[in-house]
Short mmCIF file of C-alpha atoms in Angstrom, two decimals:
data_model
loop_
_atom_site.label_atom_id
_atom_site.label_comp_id
_atom_site.label_asym_id
_atom_site.label_seq_id
_atom_site.Cartn_x
_atom_site.Cartn_y
_atom_site.Cartn_z
CA GLY A 1 87.48 110.79 110.77
CA ASN A 2 91.20 111.08 110.88
CA SER A 3 92.99 111.81 107.76
CA VAL A 4 96.19 113.32 106.28
CA THR A 5 96.33 115.28 102.98
CA GLN A 6 99.48 116.09 101.35
CA MET A 7 100.17 118.13 98.19
CA GLU A 8 100.28 116.12 95.09
CA GLY A 9 103.53 115.52 93.37
CA PRO A 10 105.79 115.19 91.64
CA VAL A 11 107.73 118.16 92.81
CA THR A 12 110.71 119.05 90.60
CA LEU A 13 113.30 121.56 91.94
CA SER A 14 116.79 122.69 91.05
CA GLU A 15 119.61 122.16 93.45
CA GLU A 16 119.65 124.83 96.28
CA ALA A 17 116.08 125.75 95.85
CA PHE A 18 113.61 126.26 98.60
CA LEU A 19 111.30 123.32 99.39
CA THR A 20 107.82 123.30 100.85
CA ILE A 21 105.70 120.22 100.99
CA ASN A 22 102.26 120.90 102.34
CA CYS A 23 100.59 118.61 104.86
CA THR A 24 97.27 119.12 106.58
CA TYR A 25 95.44 116.84 108.90
CA THR A 26 92.03 116.10 110.43
CA ALA A 27 92.06 114.48 113.87
CA THR A 28 90.39 114.54 117.27
CA GLY A 29 92.40 115.30 120.27
CA TYR A 30 96.06 116.01 120.16
CA PRO A 31 97.87 113.79 117.65
CA SER A 32 101.62 113.30 117.14
CA LEU A 33 102.71 114.13 113.54
CA PHE A 34 105.58 112.66 111.59
CA TRP A 35 107.39 113.09 108.23
CA TYR A 36 109.02 110.02 106.79
CA VAL A 37 111.37 109.72 103.77
CA GLN A 38 111.68 106.82 101.34
CA TYR A 39 114.84 107.03 99.15
CA PRO A 40 114.66 104.89 95.90
CA GLY A 41 114.61 101.21 96.43
CA GLU A 42 114.50 101.56 100.24
CA GLY A 43 111.95 101.36 103.11
CA LEU A 44 110.68 104.44 104.91
CA GLN A 45 112.72 106.09 107.49
CA LEU A 46 111.53 108.67 110.08
CA LEU A 47 112.76 112.10 108.99
CA LEU A 48 111.35 114.21 111.83
CA LYS A 49 108.40 114.34 114.34
CA ALA A 50 106.39 116.73 116.65
CA THR A 51 104.27 115.57 119.49
CA LYS A 52 102.49 118.83 120.65
CA ALA A 53 101.26 122.03 119.20
CA ASP A 54 104.04 124.60 118.23
CA ASP A 55 106.72 121.96 118.44
CA LYS A 56 109.17 122.17 115.57
CA GLY A 57 110.83 118.94 114.30
CA SER A 58 114.14 119.14 112.49
CA ASN A 59 116.61 116.74 110.97
CA LYS A 60 119.10 116.93 108.02
CA GLY A 61 118.17 120.51 107.25
CA PHE A 62 114.46 119.77 107.08
CA GLU A 63 112.00 121.41 109.44
CA ALA A 64 108.28 121.23 110.13
CA THR A 65 106.10 123.09 112.75
CA TYR A 66 103.05 121.61 114.33
CA ARG A 67 100.37 124.26 113.83
CA LYS A 68 97.22 123.37 115.60
CA GLU A 69 95.30 126.39 114.54
CA THR A 70 95.79 125.60 110.80
CA THR A 71 95.96 121.82 111.37
CA SER A 72 99.15 121.76 109.33
CA PHE A 73 102.61 120.25 109.42
CA HIS A 74 104.45 121.57 106.37
CA LEU A 75 107.84 120.31 105.54
CA GLU A 76 110.46 122.81 104.46
CA LYS A 77 114.11 122.95 103.58
CA GLY A 78 116.01 125.97 102.63
CA SER A 79 118.39 124.53 100.03
CA VAL A 80 117.70 121.13 98.56
CA GLN A 81 120.40 118.72 97.24
CA VAL A 82 120.14 116.11 94.62
CA SER A 83 120.44 113.52 97.39
CA ASP A 84 117.16 114.69 98.83
CA SER A 85 115.30 113.24 95.84
CA ALA A 86 112.78 110.67 97.47
CA VAL A 87 109.27 110.30 98.41
CA TYR A 88 108.08 112.19 101.49
CA PHE A 89 105.23 110.95 103.63
CA CYS A 90 103.28 112.83 106.28
CA ALA A 91 101.65 110.78 109.00
CA LEU A 92 99.72 111.14 112.36
CA LYS A 93 99.14 109.10 115.37
CA ARG A 94 96.19 109.93 117.41
CA GLY A 95 97.13 110.89 120.88
CA ALA A 96 94.04 109.63 122.81
CA GLY A 97 93.74 106.05 123.95
CA ASN A 98 95.87 103.02 123.16
CA ASN A 99 96.07 103.61 119.38
CA ARG A 100 98.97 102.14 117.67
CA LYS A 101 98.38 102.88 114.07
CA LEU A 102 99.59 105.72 111.91
CA ILE A 103 97.36 107.58 109.48
CA TRP A 104 99.33 108.21 106.27
CA GLY A 105 99.24 110.74 103.54
CA LEU A 106 99.69 109.43 99.96
CA GLY A 107 103.18 110.72 99.61
CA THR A 108 104.87 113.46 97.65
CA SER A 109 107.68 112.60 95.17
CA LEU A 110 110.49 115.15 94.95
CA ALA A 111 113.17 115.18 92.20
CA VAL A 112 116.01 117.64 92.62
CA ASN A 113 117.95 118.32 89.45
CA PRO A 114 121.65 119.42 89.48
CA ASP B 1 120.08 101.25 115.81
CA VAL B 2 116.82 99.61 115.29
CA LYS B 3 116.93 97.00 112.65
CA VAL B 4 113.94 95.55 110.80
CA THR B 5 114.92 92.90 108.22
CA GLN B 6 112.68 91.28 105.68
CA SER B 7 113.43 87.85 104.23
CA SER B 8 113.65 88.81 100.56
CA ARG B 9 114.11 92.08 98.53
CA TYR B 10 112.60 90.57 95.40
CA LEU B 11 110.24 87.64 95.00
CA VAL B 12 108.49 86.08 91.98
CA LYS B 13 105.65 83.68 92.47
CA ARG B 14 102.91 82.09 90.37
CA THR B 15 99.25 82.52 90.79
CA GLY B 16 97.89 80.09 93.32
CA GLU B 17 101.09 79.69 95.23
CA LYS B 18 101.18 80.07 98.98
CA VAL B 19 103.65 82.91 99.80
CA PHE B 20 105.45 83.60 103.08
CA LEU B 21 106.87 86.96 103.81
CA GLU B 22 109.04 87.17 106.87
CA CYS B 23 109.91 90.12 109.09
CA VAL B 24 112.29 90.28 112.07
CA GLN B 25 113.06 93.11 114.39
CA ASP B 26 115.79 93.31 117.02
CA MET B 27 114.56 96.01 119.30
CA ASP B 28 112.03 94.15 121.42
CA HIS B 29 109.14 96.20 119.95
CA GLU B 30 105.59 95.18 120.92
CA ASN B 31 103.90 96.30 117.75
CA MET B 32 104.61 95.06 114.28
CA PHE B 33 102.77 95.97 110.99
CA TRP B 34 102.48 94.81 107.43
CA TYR B 35 101.75 97.42 104.71
CA ARG B 36 101.56 97.19 100.98
CA GLN B 37 102.63 100.19 98.83
CA ASP B 38 101.20 100.90 95.45
CA PRO B 39 101.69 103.80 93.14
CA GLY B 40 99.14 106.55 93.83
CA LEU B 41 97.76 104.60 96.81
CA GLY B 42 100.35 105.24 99.33
CA LEU B 43 100.75 102.85 102.29
CA ARG B 44 97.87 100.69 103.17
CA LEU B 45 97.77 98.67 106.40
CA ILE B 46 97.12 94.91 105.94
CA TYR B 47 97.49 93.52 109.42
CA PHE B 48 99.10 94.54 112.63
CA SER B 49 100.13 92.81 115.77
CA TYR B 50 100.55 94.23 119.39
CA ASP B 51 101.77 91.16 121.11
CA VAL B 52 102.63 87.46 120.44
CA LYS B 53 99.72 85.66 118.97
CA MET B 54 97.66 88.79 118.90
CA LYS B 55 96.61 90.44 115.62
CA GLU B 56 94.17 92.98 114.18
CA LYS B 57 92.93 93.52 110.65
CA GLY B 58 94.08 96.62 109.08
CA ASP B 59 92.38 98.38 106.14
CA ILE B 60 92.92 95.65 103.41
CA PRO B 61 93.21 92.18 105.06
CA GLU B 62 91.29 90.25 102.36
CA GLY B 63 93.61 87.56 100.87
CA TYR B 64 96.17 87.76 103.54
CA SER B 65 96.86 86.27 107.01
CA VAL B 66 99.45 86.81 109.56
CA SER B 67 101.39 84.88 112.24
CA ARG B 68 103.24 86.07 115.24
CA GLU B 69 104.60 83.21 117.30
CA LYS B 70 107.68 85.11 118.63
CA LYS B 71 107.79 88.76 119.72
CA GLU B 72 110.61 89.58 117.06
CA ARG B 73 109.03 87.84 114.08
CA PHE B 74 105.87 88.77 112.19
CA SER B 75 104.98 86.79 109.01
CA LEU B 76 102.49 87.72 106.23
CA ILE B 77 101.06 84.85 104.36
CA LEU B 78 99.30 84.91 101.01
CA GLU B 79 97.20 81.73 101.07
CA SER B 80 96.70 81.71 97.23
CA ALA B 81 98.68 84.40 95.49
CA SER B 82 96.83 86.51 92.74
CA THR B 83 98.19 88.90 90.27
CA ASN B 84 96.44 91.79 92.03
CA GLN B 85 98.79 91.11 94.98
CA THR B 86 101.79 92.07 93.04
CA SER B 87 103.14 95.00 95.16
CA MET B 88 105.77 96.33 97.49
CA TYR B 89 105.36 94.89 101.00
CA LEU B 90 106.74 96.83 103.99
CA CYS B 91 107.12 95.56 107.46
CA ALA B 92 107.36 97.98 110.36
CA SER B 93 107.66 97.93 114.18
CA SER B 94 107.24 100.29 117.07
CA PHE B 95 107.07 100.50 120.84
CA LEU B 96 103.70 100.24 122.54
CA ALA B 97 104.49 103.37 124.47
CA GLY B 98 106.13 106.47 123.06
CA ALA B 99 105.13 108.84 120.34
CA GLY B 100 104.40 106.02 117.88
CA GLU B 101 107.18 106.42 115.28
CA GLN B 102 107.57 103.19 113.20
CA PHE B 103 110.76 101.63 112.04
CA PHE B 104 110.67 100.09 108.60
CA GLY B 105 112.31 97.19 106.84
CA PRO B 106 113.70 97.60 103.31
CA GLY B 107 110.57 96.10 101.66
CA THR B 108 109.84 93.03 99.54
CA ARG B 109 108.76 93.54 95.94
CA LEU B 110 106.51 90.76 95.19
CA THR B 111 105.51 89.84 91.53
CA VAL B 112 102.76 87.29 91.03
CA LEU B 113 102.62 85.99 87.50
#
């Protein structure tokens, strides 16, 4: 079936460190892929997305590339800030048919220390 | 900007009470969703709706029902609240077409005593 696997957290980094949060997926067809972020006490908000293979989504210094050959969509940022402390969720939407639901990873908590 | 609002940020209820959680979106989205979020379990879909008066069960519908009488409003109902329904409840909406990104409300933290 369709699934999303994220690296387990929590991830703790110092400010200005490089961030990678791994996300791999299992899906038939050609899914769209998303990263969402949830800041403390808030709902989720879309961080970036990619809708086809080799697309790179980017926003707020974060990037992720849709790699069909490795079924991955890893989130990266070159220099994290304290304000990036949040929970990050990877998700996919199946491309085929009239499918409205997102398949979610369990989330990865990131704490950035000054 | 898309706005999804939820009726309460925090709610405390007693076991056996009937609980209504309301969600309103202002972007004319066809799809609306209710999730619960629990530590270590991520987001789990309770119900979703793709049109007025239309609904489908998600992964954990037991103990919940929903109502969608108007396109912009989607209500989650706990007929008889139980302590294991203590959770964060998140509402989301999305367009029928498009890549499928969902827009979330701020969440309601429900405590059932």
